[in-house]
Coordinates of N, CA and C in Angstrom, one line a residue:
X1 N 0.8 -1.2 0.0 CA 0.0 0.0 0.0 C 0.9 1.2 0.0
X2 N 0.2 2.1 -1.1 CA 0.9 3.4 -0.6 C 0.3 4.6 0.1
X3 N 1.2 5.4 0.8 CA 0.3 6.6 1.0 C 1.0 8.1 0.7
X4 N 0.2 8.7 0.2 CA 0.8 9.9 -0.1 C 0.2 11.3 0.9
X5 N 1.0 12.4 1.5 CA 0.9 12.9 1.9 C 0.9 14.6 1.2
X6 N -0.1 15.6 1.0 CA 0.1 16.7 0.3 C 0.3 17.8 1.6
X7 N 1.6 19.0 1.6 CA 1.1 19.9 2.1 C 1.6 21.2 1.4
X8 N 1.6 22.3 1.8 CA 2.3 23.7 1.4 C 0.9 24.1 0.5
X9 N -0.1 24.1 0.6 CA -1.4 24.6 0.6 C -1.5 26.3 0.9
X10 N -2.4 27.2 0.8 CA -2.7 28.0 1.4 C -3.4 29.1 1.0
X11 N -3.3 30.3 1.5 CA -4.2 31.7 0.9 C -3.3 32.2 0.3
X12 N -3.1 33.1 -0.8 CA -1.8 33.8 -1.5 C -2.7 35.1 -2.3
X13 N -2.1 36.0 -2.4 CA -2.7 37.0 -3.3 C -2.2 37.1 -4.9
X14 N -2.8 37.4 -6.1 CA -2.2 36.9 -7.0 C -1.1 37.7 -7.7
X15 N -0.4 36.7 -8.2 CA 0.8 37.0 -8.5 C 1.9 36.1 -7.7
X16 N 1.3 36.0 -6.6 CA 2.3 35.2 -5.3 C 2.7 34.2 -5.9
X17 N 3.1 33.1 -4.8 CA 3.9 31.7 -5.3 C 3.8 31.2 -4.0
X18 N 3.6 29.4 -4.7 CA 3.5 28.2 -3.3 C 4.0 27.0 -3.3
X19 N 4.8 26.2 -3.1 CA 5.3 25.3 -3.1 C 4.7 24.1 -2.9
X20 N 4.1 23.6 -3.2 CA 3.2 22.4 -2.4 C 4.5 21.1 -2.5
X21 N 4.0 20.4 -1.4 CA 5.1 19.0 -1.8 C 4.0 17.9 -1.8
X22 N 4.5 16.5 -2.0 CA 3.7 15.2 -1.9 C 4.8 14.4 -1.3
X23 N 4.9 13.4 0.1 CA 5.7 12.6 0.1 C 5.1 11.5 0.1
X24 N 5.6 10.1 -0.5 CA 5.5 9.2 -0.2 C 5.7 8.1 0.5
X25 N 5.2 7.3 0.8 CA 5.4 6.5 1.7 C 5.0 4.6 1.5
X26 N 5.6 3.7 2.1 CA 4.7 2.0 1.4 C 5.7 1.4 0.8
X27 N 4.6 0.9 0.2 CA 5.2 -0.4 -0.7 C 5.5 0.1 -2.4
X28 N 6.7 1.0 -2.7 CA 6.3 1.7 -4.1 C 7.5 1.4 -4.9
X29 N 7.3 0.8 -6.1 CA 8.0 0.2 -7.0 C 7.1 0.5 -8.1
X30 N 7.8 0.3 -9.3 CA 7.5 0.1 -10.7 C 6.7 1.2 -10.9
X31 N 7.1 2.9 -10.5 CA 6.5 4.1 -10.7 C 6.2 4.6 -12.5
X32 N 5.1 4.5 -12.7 CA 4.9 5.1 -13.9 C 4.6 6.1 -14.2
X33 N 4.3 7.0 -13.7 CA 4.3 8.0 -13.6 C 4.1 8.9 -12.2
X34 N 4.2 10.7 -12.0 CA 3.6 11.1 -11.1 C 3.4 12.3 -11.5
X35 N 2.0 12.6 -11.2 CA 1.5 14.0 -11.5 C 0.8 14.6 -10.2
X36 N 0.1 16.1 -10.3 CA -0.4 16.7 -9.8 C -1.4 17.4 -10.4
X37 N -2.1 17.4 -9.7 CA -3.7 17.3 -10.4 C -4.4 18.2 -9.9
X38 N -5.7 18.9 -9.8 CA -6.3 20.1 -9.2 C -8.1 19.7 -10.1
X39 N -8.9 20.5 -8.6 CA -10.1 19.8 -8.7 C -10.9 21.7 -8.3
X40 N -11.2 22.3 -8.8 CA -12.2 23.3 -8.4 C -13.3 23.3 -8.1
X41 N -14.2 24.2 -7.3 CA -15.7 23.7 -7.0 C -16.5 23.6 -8.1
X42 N -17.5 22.4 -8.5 CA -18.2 22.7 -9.6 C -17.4 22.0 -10.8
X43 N -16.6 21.8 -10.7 CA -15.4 20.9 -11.9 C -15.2 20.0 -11.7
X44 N -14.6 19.2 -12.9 CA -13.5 18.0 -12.6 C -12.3 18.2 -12.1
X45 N -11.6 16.6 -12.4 CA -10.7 17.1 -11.4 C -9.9 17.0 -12.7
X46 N -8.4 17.8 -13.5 CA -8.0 18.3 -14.2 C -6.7 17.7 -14.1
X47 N -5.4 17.8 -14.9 CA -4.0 17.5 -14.8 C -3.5 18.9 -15.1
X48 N -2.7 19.1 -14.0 CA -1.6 20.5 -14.0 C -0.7 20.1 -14.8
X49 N 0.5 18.9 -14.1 CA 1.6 18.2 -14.4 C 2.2 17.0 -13.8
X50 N 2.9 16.5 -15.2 CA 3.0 15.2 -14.9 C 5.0 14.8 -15.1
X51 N 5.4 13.7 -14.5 CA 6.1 13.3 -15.0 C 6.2 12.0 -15.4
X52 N 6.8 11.7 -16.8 CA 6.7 10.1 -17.1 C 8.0 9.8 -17.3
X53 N 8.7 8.7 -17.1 CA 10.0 8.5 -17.1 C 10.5 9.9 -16.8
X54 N 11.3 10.1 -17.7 CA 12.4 11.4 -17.6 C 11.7 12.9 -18.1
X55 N 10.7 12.8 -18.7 CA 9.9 13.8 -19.4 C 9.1 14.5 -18.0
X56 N 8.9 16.0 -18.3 CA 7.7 16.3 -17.8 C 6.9 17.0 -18.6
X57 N 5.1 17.0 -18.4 CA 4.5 17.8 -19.2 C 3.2 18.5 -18.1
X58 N 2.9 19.8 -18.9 CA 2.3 20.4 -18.2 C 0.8 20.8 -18.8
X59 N 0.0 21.1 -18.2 CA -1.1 21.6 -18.7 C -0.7 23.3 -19.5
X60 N -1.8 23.6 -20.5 CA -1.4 24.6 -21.3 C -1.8 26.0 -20.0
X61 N -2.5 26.0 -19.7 CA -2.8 26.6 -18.4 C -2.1 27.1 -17.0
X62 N -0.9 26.1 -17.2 CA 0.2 26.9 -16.3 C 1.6 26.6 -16.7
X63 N 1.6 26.5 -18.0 CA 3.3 26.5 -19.0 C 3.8 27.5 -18.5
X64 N 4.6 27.6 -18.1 CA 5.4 29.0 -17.8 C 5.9 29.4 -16.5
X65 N 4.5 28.9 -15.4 CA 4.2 29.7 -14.2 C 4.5 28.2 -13.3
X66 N 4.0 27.0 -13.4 CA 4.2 26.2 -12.4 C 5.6 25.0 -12.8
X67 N 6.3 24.4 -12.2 CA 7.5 23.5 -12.2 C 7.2 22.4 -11.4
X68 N 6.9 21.0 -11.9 CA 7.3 20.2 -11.3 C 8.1 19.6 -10.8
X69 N 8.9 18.7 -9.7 CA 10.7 18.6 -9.8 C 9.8 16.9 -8.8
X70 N 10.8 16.3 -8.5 CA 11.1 15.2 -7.7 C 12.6 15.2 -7.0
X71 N 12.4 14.4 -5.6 CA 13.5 13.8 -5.2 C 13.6 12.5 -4.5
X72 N 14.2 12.0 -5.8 CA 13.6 10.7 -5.2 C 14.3 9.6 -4.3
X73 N 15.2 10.2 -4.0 CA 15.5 10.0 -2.6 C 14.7 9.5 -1.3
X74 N 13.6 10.9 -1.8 CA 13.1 10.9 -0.7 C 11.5 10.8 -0.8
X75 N 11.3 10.3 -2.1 CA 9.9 9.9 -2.7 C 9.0 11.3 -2.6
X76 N 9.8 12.1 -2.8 CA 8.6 13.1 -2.4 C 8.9 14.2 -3.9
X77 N 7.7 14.6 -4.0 CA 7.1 15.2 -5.8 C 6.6 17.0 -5.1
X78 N 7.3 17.9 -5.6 CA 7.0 19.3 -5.3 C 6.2 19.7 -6.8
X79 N 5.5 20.9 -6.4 CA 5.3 21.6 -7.7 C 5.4 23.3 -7.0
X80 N 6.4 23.9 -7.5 CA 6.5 25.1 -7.6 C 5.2 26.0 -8.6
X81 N 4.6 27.1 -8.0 CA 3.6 27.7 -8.7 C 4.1 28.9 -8.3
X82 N 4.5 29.9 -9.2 CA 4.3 30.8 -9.6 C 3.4 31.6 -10.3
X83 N 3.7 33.4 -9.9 CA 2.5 34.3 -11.1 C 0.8 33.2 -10.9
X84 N 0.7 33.3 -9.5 CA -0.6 32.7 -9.2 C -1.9 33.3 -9.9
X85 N -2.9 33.1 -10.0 CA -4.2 33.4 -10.5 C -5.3 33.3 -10.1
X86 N -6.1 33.9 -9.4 CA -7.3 33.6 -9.1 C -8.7 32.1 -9.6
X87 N -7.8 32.0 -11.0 CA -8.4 30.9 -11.2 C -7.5 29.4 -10.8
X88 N -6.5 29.8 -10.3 CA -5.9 28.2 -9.8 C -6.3 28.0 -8.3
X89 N -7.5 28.7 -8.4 CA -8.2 28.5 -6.6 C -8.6 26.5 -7.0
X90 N -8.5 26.1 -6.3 CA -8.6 24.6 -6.2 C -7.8 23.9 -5.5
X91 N -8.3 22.4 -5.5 CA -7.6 21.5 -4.6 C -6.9 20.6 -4.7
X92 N -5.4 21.0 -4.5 CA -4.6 19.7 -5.7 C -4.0 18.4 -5.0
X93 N -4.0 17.6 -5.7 CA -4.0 16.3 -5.2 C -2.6 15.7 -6.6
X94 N -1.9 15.1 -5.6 CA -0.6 14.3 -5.7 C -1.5 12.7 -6.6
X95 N -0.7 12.4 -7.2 CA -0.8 11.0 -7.7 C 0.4 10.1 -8.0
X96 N 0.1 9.1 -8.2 CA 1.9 8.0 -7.9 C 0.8 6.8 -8.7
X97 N 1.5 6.9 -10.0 CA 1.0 5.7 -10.8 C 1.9 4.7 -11.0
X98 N 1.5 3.3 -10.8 CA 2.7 2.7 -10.3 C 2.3 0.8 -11.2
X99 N 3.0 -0.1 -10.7 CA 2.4 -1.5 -11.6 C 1.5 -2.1 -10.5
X100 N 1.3 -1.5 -9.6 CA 0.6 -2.1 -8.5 C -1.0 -1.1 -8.4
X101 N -0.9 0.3 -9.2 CA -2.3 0.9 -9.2 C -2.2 2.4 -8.9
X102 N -3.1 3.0 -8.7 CA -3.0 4.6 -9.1 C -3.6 4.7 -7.5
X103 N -2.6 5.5 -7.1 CA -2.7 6.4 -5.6 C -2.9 8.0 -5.7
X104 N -3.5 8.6 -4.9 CA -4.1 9.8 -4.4 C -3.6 10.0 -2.8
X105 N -3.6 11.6 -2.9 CA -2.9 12.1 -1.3 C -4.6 12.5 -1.3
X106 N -4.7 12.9 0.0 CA -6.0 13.6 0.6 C -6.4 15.1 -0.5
X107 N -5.4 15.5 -0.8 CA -5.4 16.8 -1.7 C -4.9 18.3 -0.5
X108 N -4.9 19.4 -0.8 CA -3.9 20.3 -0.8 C -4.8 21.9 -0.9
X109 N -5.4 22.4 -0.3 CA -6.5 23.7 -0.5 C -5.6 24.8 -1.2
X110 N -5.8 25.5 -2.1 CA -5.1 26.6 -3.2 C -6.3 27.3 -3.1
X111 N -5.6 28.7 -2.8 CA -6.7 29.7 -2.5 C -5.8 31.0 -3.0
X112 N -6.4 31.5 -4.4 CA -5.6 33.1 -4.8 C -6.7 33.9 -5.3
X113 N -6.6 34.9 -4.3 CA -7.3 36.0 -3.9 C -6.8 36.8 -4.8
X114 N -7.9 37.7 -4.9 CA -7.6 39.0 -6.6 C -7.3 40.3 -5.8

């Protein structure tokens, strides 16, 4: 089993910047990928960024402004977000796709005030 933990959440005014991280934790082998995901009220839940193997890709929506990284060391998946926006108010959630099944953190509150 895995478990993933999301934090670095918060209120920011726009333009700000927030770091959220994901650490993992378990039984985790044969990673196929890891993304970060975001869910708004009234929406689905959406893909920001992902990594696959050695690639990463982003939604067209925050090319520029947010960075995915890992350390895998230490199993744990950041996304840097910059030049925030009022519409990245949502709740993002960590994922860890793996040969054993697709995991979720609790998710992560993103709040950017105009």
């Amino acid at each position: 089993q895995v478990q993933l933990v999301e934090s670095g959440g918060g209120l920011v005014q726009a333009g700000g910047s927030l770091r959220l991280s994901c650490a993992a934790s378990g039984s985790i082998f044969g990673i196929k990928s890891i993304g970060w995901y975001r869910q708004a009220p009234g929406k689905e839940r959406e893909l920001v960024a992902i990594i696959i193997g050695g690639s990463t890709n982003y939604a067209d929506y925050v090319k520029g402004r947010f960075t995915i990284s890992r350390d895998n060391a230490k199993y744990t998946v950041y996304l840097q977000m910059n030049s925030l926006k009022p519409e990245d108010t949502a709740v993002y959630y960590c994922n860890f796709w793996t040969v054993t099944g697709a995991y979720w953190g609790q998710g992560t509150q993103v709040t950017v005030s105009s």
